[in-house]
mmCIF file of C-alpha atoms in Angstrom:
data_model
loop_
_atom_site.group_PDB
_atom_site.id
_atom_site.type_symbol
_atom_site.label_atom_id
_atom_site.label_comp_id
_atom_site.label_asym_id
_atom_site.label_seq_id
_atom_site.Cartn_x
_atom_site.Cartn_y
_atom_site.Cartn_z
ATOM 1 C CA MET A 1 -45.824 45.411 83.755
ATOM 2 C CA ASP A 2 -46.924 42.406 85.852
ATOM 3 C CA ASP A 3 -49.663 44.536 87.409
ATOM 4 C CA LEU A 4 -50.886 45.502 83.956
ATOM 5 C CA PHE A 5 -51.094 41.850 82.914
ATOM 6 C CA ASP A 6 -52.978 41.010 86.106
ATOM 7 C CA GLU A 7 -55.537 43.725 85.447
ATOM 8 C CA VAL A 8 -56.434 42.340 82.006
ATOM 9 C CA GLY A 9 -56.369 38.723 83.190
ATOM 10 C CA ILE A 10 -53.148 37.659 81.450
ATOM 11 C CA SER A 11 -50.350 35.977 83.333
ATOM 12 C CA ALA A 12 -46.810 36.179 81.987
ATOM 13 C CA LYS A 13 -45.227 32.806 81.256
ATOM 14 C CA LYS A 14 -42.152 31.906 83.201
ATOM 15 C CA GLY A 15 -39.669 29.195 82.261
ATOM 16 C CA ALA A 16 -39.519 26.994 79.178
ATOM 17 C CA SER A 17 -42.418 26.568 76.779
ATOM 18 C CA CYS A 18 -43.316 24.040 74.082
ATOM 19 C CA PRO A 19 -41.958 25.076 70.654
ATOM 20 C CA LYS A 20 -45.056 23.645 68.974
ATOM 21 C CA CYS A 21 -48.037 24.765 71.076
ATOM 22 C CA HIS A 22 -46.181 27.244 73.365
ATOM 23 C CA ALA A 23 -47.589 25.610 76.482
ATOM 24 C CA GLU A 24 -45.635 26.025 79.699
ATOM 25 C CA LEU A 25 -43.260 23.159 80.470
ATOM 26 C CA LYS A 26 -41.961 21.877 83.752
ATOM 27 C CA PRO A 27 -38.203 21.920 84.431
ATOM 28 C CA ASN A 28 -36.340 19.048 82.705
ATOM 29 C CA ALA A 29 -39.473 18.054 80.795
ATOM 30 C CA VAL A 30 -38.964 15.723 77.818
ATOM 31 C CA LEU A 31 -42.569 15.714 76.563
ATOM 32 C CA CYS A 32 -45.268 18.348 76.232
ATOM 33 C CA VAL A 33 -48.401 17.064 77.954
ATOM 34 C CA ALA A 34 -50.563 19.560 76.080
ATOM 35 C CA CYS A 35 -49.851 18.468 72.515
ATOM 36 C CA GLY A 36 -47.661 15.366 72.851
ATOM 37 C CA PHE A 37 -44.542 16.911 71.274
ATOM 38 C CA ASP A 38 -41.317 15.028 72.092
ATOM 39 C CA LEU A 39 -38.664 17.645 72.851
ATOM 40 C CA GLN A 40 -35.713 15.305 72.232
ATOM 41 C CA SER A 41 -36.719 13.563 69.014
ATOM 42 C CA GLY A 42 -38.889 16.354 67.598
ATOM 43 C CA GLU A 43 -41.722 13.893 66.884
ATOM 44 C CA HIS A 44 -45.347 13.861 67.911
ATOM 45 C CA ARG A 45 -46.330 10.926 70.114
ATOM 46 C CA GLU A 46 -49.881 9.667 69.679
ATOM 47 C CA GLY A 47 -51.914 9.341 72.838
ATOM 48 C CA ALA A 48 -49.685 11.715 74.795
ATOM 49 C CA LYS A 49 -52.185 14.588 75.008
ATOM 50 C CA ILE A 50 -53.992 14.820 78.329
ATOM 51 C CA GLN A 51 -57.393 16.450 78.759
ATOM 52 C CA ALA A 52 -57.961 18.592 81.805
ATOM 53 C CA ALA A 53 -59.543 16.591 84.590
ATOM 54 C CA GLY A 54 -59.058 18.780 87.611
ATOM 55 C CA ARG A 55 -55.859 20.281 88.911
ATOM 56 C CA GLY A 56 -54.798 17.357 91.068
ATOM 57 C CA GLY A 57 -55.601 14.658 88.541
ATOM 58 C CA HIS A 58 -53.962 16.575 85.701
ATOM 59 C CA ASP A 59 -50.693 17.049 87.565
ATOM 60 C CA LEU A 60 -50.615 13.388 88.605
ATOM 61 C CA ALA A 61 -51.306 12.181 85.081
ATOM 62 C CA ALA A 62 -48.740 14.593 83.657
ATOM 63 C CA ASP A 63 -46.037 13.373 86.020
ATOM 64 C CA ASP A 64 -46.853 9.753 85.208
ATOM 65 C CA LEU A 65 -46.785 10.435 81.471
ATOM 66 C CA LEU A 66 -43.466 12.257 81.707
ATOM 67 C CA ALA A 67 -41.962 9.387 83.685
ATOM 68 C CA ARG A 68 -43.184 6.827 81.128
ATOM 69 C CA ALA A 69 -41.902 8.959 78.249
ATOM 70 C CA ALA A 70 -38.477 9.251 79.891
ATOM 71 C CA ARG A 71 -38.335 5.460 80.372
ATOM 72 C CA GLN A 72 -39.343 4.857 76.768
ATOM 73 C CA ILE A 73 -36.639 7.207 75.514
ATOM 74 C CA GLU A 74 -34.036 5.375 77.577
ATOM 75 C CA ILE A 75 -35.290 2.023 76.242
ATOM 76 C CA ASP A 76 -35.044 3.313 72.657
ATOM 77 C CA LYS A 77 -31.496 4.480 73.290
ATOM 78 C CA GLU A 78 -30.519 1.085 74.687
ATOM 79 C CA GLU A 79 -32.056 -0.697 71.666
ATOM 80 C CA ASP A 80 -30.173 1.537 69.243
ATOM 81 C CA LYS A 81 -26.956 0.932 71.162
ATOM 82 C CA LYS A 82 -27.488 -2.843 71.016
ATOM 83 C CA ASN A 83 -28.120 -2.737 67.279
ATOM 84 C CA LEU A 84 -24.880 -0.838 66.707
ATOM 85 C CA THR A 85 -22.559 -2.686 69.087
ATOM 86 C CA HIS A 86 -23.813 -6.252 69.320
ATOM 87 C CA GLY A 87 -23.233 -7.004 65.650
ATOM 88 C CA ALA A 88 -24.994 -9.746 63.743
ATOM 89 C CA PRO A 89 -27.468 -12.115 65.434
ATOM 90 C CA ALA A 90 -26.287 -15.482 66.725
ATOM 91 C CA TYR A 91 -27.904 -17.458 63.885
ATOM 92 C CA VAL A 92 -25.684 -15.645 61.365
ATOM 93 C CA TYR A 93 -22.535 -16.842 63.132
ATOM 94 C CA LEU A 94 -23.999 -20.344 63.471
ATOM 95 C CA PHE A 95 -24.750 -20.518 59.758
ATOM 96 C CA GLY A 96 -21.270 -19.219 58.954
ATOM 97 C CA LEU A 97 -19.707 -21.974 61.064
ATOM 98 C CA VAL A 98 -21.842 -24.630 59.337
ATOM 99 C CA VAL A 99 -20.858 -23.310 55.902
ATOM 100 C CA ILE A 100 -17.140 -23.358 56.764
ATOM 101 C CA VAL A 101 -17.284 -26.932 58.053
ATOM 102 C CA ALA A 102 -19.349 -28.109 55.089
ATOM 103 C CA PHE A 103 -17.062 -26.342 52.626
ATOM 104 C CA ALA A 104 -13.972 -27.956 54.165
ATOM 105 C CA GLY A 105 -15.594 -31.373 53.886
ATOM 106 C CA MET A 106 -16.662 -30.836 50.270
ATOM 107 C CA MET A 107 -13.158 -29.759 49.258
ATOM 108 C CA PHE A 108 -11.894 -33.268 50.135
ATOM 109 C CA THR A 109 -14.766 -35.237 48.601
ATOM 110 C CA LEU A 110 -16.087 -33.166 45.688
ATOM 111 C CA PRO A 111 -14.487 -31.326 42.775
ATOM 112 C CA LYS A 112 -13.334 -27.849 43.745
ATOM 113 C CA GLY A 113 -15.668 -26.195 41.266
ATOM 114 C CA LEU A 114 -18.685 -28.052 42.618
ATOM 115 C CA ALA A 115 -17.712 -27.193 46.209
ATOM 116 C CA PHE A 116 -17.557 -23.477 45.376
ATOM 117 C CA TYR A 117 -20.815 -23.748 43.441
ATOM 118 C CA ILE A 118 -22.768 -25.368 46.290
ATOM 119 C CA THR A 119 -21.320 -23.005 48.906
ATOM 120 C CA GLY A 120 -22.194 -19.947 46.828
ATOM 121 C CA TRP A 121 -25.796 -21.006 46.318
ATOM 122 C CA SER A 122 -26.104 -21.819 50.036
ATOM 123 C CA LEU A 123 -25.106 -18.247 50.887
ATOM 124 C CA VAL A 124 -27.512 -16.754 48.344
ATOM 125 C CA VAL A 125 -30.435 -18.849 49.613
ATOM 126 C CA PHE A 126 -29.588 -18.003 53.230
ATOM 127 C CA VAL A 127 -29.599 -14.268 52.487
ATOM 128 C CA GLY A 128 -32.936 -14.616 50.701
ATOM 129 C CA VAL A 129 -34.513 -16.370 53.679
ATOM 130 C CA ILE A 130 -33.223 -13.748 56.131
ATOM 131 C CA GLN A 131 -34.483 -10.877 53.977
ATOM 132 C CA VAL A 132 -37.916 -12.501 53.791
ATOM 133 C CA TYR A 133 -37.844 -12.753 57.603
ATOM 134 C CA TYR A 134 -37.033 -9.044 57.939
ATOM 135 C CA GLY A 135 -39.830 -8.218 55.493
ATOM 136 C CA ILE A 136 -42.298 -10.238 57.587
ATOM 137 C CA ARG A 137 -41.185 -8.345 60.700
ATOM 138 C CA MET A 138 -41.975 -5.060 58.937
ATOM 139 C CA VAL A 139 -45.453 -6.348 58.024
ATOM 140 C CA ILE A 140 -46.006 -7.421 61.642
ATOM 141 C CA VAL A 141 -45.184 -3.902 62.816
ATOM 142 C CA ALA A 142 -47.699 -2.532 60.306
ATOM 143 C CA PHE A 143 -50.430 -4.900 61.567
ATOM 144 C CA GLN A 144 -49.658 -3.864 65.151
ATOM 145 C CA GLU A 145 -50.302 -0.258 64.155
ATOM 146 C CA GLY A 146 -53.570 -1.203 62.458
ATOM 147 C CA PRO A 147 -54.960 -3.976 60.235
ATOM 148 C CA LYS A 148 -55.384 -1.614 57.288
ATOM 149 C CA TYR A 149 -51.673 -0.717 57.323
ATOM 150 C CA GLY A 150 -50.771 -4.403 57.271
ATOM 151 C CA PHE A 151 -53.054 -5.268 54.355
ATOM 152 C CA LEU A 152 -51.850 -2.204 52.435
ATOM 153 C CA HIS A 153 -48.398 -3.815 52.270
ATOM 154 C CA PHE A 154 -49.800 -6.061 49.552
ATOM 155 C CA VAL A 155 -50.416 -2.965 47.408
ATOM 156 C CA PRO A 156 -47.434 -2.231 45.110
ATOM 157 C CA PHE A 157 -45.026 0.440 46.399
ATOM 158 C CA TYR A 158 -46.946 0.985 49.656
ATOM 159 C CA SER A 159 -44.216 -0.786 51.623
ATOM 160 C CA LEU A 160 -41.757 1.868 50.404
ATOM 161 C CA TYR A 161 -44.122 4.633 51.533
ATOM 162 C CA TYR A 162 -44.567 2.949 54.901
ATOM 163 C CA LEU A 163 -40.804 2.600 55.287
ATOM 164 C CA ILE A 164 -40.268 6.317 54.689
ATOM 165 C CA THR A 165 -43.100 7.513 56.923
ATOM 166 C CA ARG A 166 -42.474 4.982 59.734
ATOM 167 C CA TRP A 167 -38.695 4.912 59.670
ATOM 168 C CA ASP A 168 -38.487 5.048 63.470
ATOM 169 C CA ARG A 169 -40.442 1.775 63.659
ATOM 170 C CA VAL A 170 -39.197 -0.334 60.735
ATOM 171 C CA GLY A 171 -35.954 1.371 59.730
ATOM 172 C CA LYS A 172 -33.805 -1.013 61.765
ATOM 173 C CA TRP A 173 -35.234 -4.053 59.940
ATOM 174 C CA PHE A 174 -34.569 -2.420 56.585
ATOM 175 C CA MET A 175 -30.966 -1.610 57.512
ATOM 176 C CA LYS A 176 -30.382 -5.191 58.694
ATOM 177 C CA SER A 177 -31.765 -6.424 55.382
ATOM 178 C CA LEU A 178 -29.364 -4.176 53.479
ATOM 179 C CA GLY A 179 -26.498 -5.482 55.580
ATOM 180 C CA MET A 180 -27.037 -8.969 54.129
ATOM 181 C CA ILE A 181 -26.507 -7.854 50.515
ATOM 182 C CA PRO A 182 -22.658 -8.102 50.600
ATOM 183 C CA LEU A 183 -22.998 -11.733 51.709
ATOM 184 C CA ALA A 184 -25.275 -12.458 48.737
ATOM 185 C CA ILE A 185 -22.782 -10.816 46.373
ATOM 186 C CA PHE A 186 -20.001 -12.979 47.819
ATOM 187 C CA GLY A 187 -22.148 -16.055 47.271
ATOM 188 C CA GLY A 188 -22.707 -15.068 43.653
ATOM 189 C CA LEU A 189 -18.954 -14.749 43.147
ATOM 190 C CA LEU A 190 -18.442 -18.260 44.531
ATOM 191 C CA VAL A 191 -21.053 -19.605 42.121
ATOM 192 C CA GLY A 192 -19.262 -17.963 39.208
ATOM 193 C CA LEU A 193 -15.927 -19.326 40.389
ATOM 194 C CA GLY A 194 -17.385 -22.819 40.605
ATOM 195 C CA LEU A 195 -18.670 -22.648 37.047
ATOM 196 C CA LEU A 196 -15.285 -21.395 35.908
ATOM 197 C CA LEU A 197 -13.419 -24.284 37.548
ATOM 198 C CA GLY A 198 -15.866 -26.916 36.335
ATOM 199 C CA LEU A 199 -18.365 -28.980 38.266
ATOM 200 C CA THR A 200 -16.988 -32.490 37.695
ATOM 201 C CA HIS A 201 -13.665 -34.316 37.794
ATOM 202 C CA GLN A 202 -14.371 -35.947 34.436
ATOM 203 C CA GLU A 203 -14.279 -32.652 32.588
ATOM 204 C CA LYS A 204 -10.785 -31.973 33.871
ATOM 205 C CA GLU A 205 -9.396 -35.487 33.442
ATOM 206 C CA ASP A 206 -10.693 -35.962 29.884
ATOM 207 C CA SER A 207 -9.899 -32.464 28.708
ATOM 208 C CA TRP A 208 -6.745 -33.732 26.893
ATOM 209 C CA LEU A 209 -8.977 -35.842 24.646
ATOM 210 C CA TYR A 210 -10.770 -32.752 23.405
ATOM 211 C CA ASP A 211 -7.787 -30.420 23.318
ATOM 212 C CA ARG A 212 -5.618 -32.814 21.256
ATOM 213 C CA PRO A 213 -5.528 -31.784 17.571
ATOM 214 C CA ARG A 214 -7.265 -34.242 15.305
ATOM 215 C CA HIS A 215 -5.671 -35.444 12.023
ATOM 216 C CA PRO A 216 -7.463 -37.234 9.217
ATOM 217 C CA ALA A 217 -6.760 -40.966 9.110
ATOM 218 C CA VAL A 218 -4.588 -42.088 6.166
ATOM 219 C CA CYS A 219 -4.815 -45.659 4.955
ATOM 220 C CA LEU A 220 -1.788 -47.001 3.053
ATOM 221 C CA VAL A 221 -2.343 -49.919 0.685
ATOM 222 C CA GLU A 222 0.715 -51.671 -0.692
ATOM 223 C CA PRO A 223 0.211 -53.044 -4.220
ATOM 224 C CA LEU A 224 0.719 -56.741 -4.737
ATOM 225 C CA SER A 225 3.879 -57.793 -6.534
ATOM 226 C CA ARG A 226 3.892 -59.831 -9.819
ATOM 227 C CA SER A 227 5.363 -62.812 -8.046
ATOM 228 C CA SER A 228 2.399 -63.073 -5.792
ATOM 229 C CA HIS A 229 0.097 -63.046 -8.852
ATOM 230 C CA SER A 230 2.044 -65.837 -10.478
ATOM 231 C CA LEU A 231 1.889 -67.990 -7.383
ATOM 232 C CA ALA A 232 -1.825 -67.556 -7.322
#
């Protein structure tokens, strides 16, 4: 059979081949140098295709590209591991410490309702600022891909389309933004609790004046006796 292939000028492929373009792959290859198909993630990497430039140059460029692709995959794995294991950034813990200290101080100097109210709004504002920061990071990634993708973020609903189609690039920022929502909900509950308790001491101290039932005033007039008239 091999002789028959040789006679017609066709060589039988040996070893693994690319599932997308069916090009022959080297052992332990992680990227197809013919079409740029990533064998591990199943995605197409732009700029990975190499044009033939002589046998020696092609092999050298292919080896260099495979080495860079392997390093990039390892870097991506390390970044994903950090995002899952390292927890929240340091500024989140710093803000939490500041809020706890400020809340403890307000409990001794301000009405309890007002302390809860201020703390709740502080949490809500903090979450809003962090979510705006994550949104800006997503826009920066879009501008790095191309200016038109960045400016398209100002078109309604395009950011949602970009998020879905570029999940590997901006998905981590979106997930971090979602992770701040429970903190905002907790802040809203504190605001509601503060309104329920009352924002001033005066409302609590003078509440008995308003809760006391009111009775109409009765004026009693005693009639003058006859003796008093005679003396007059």
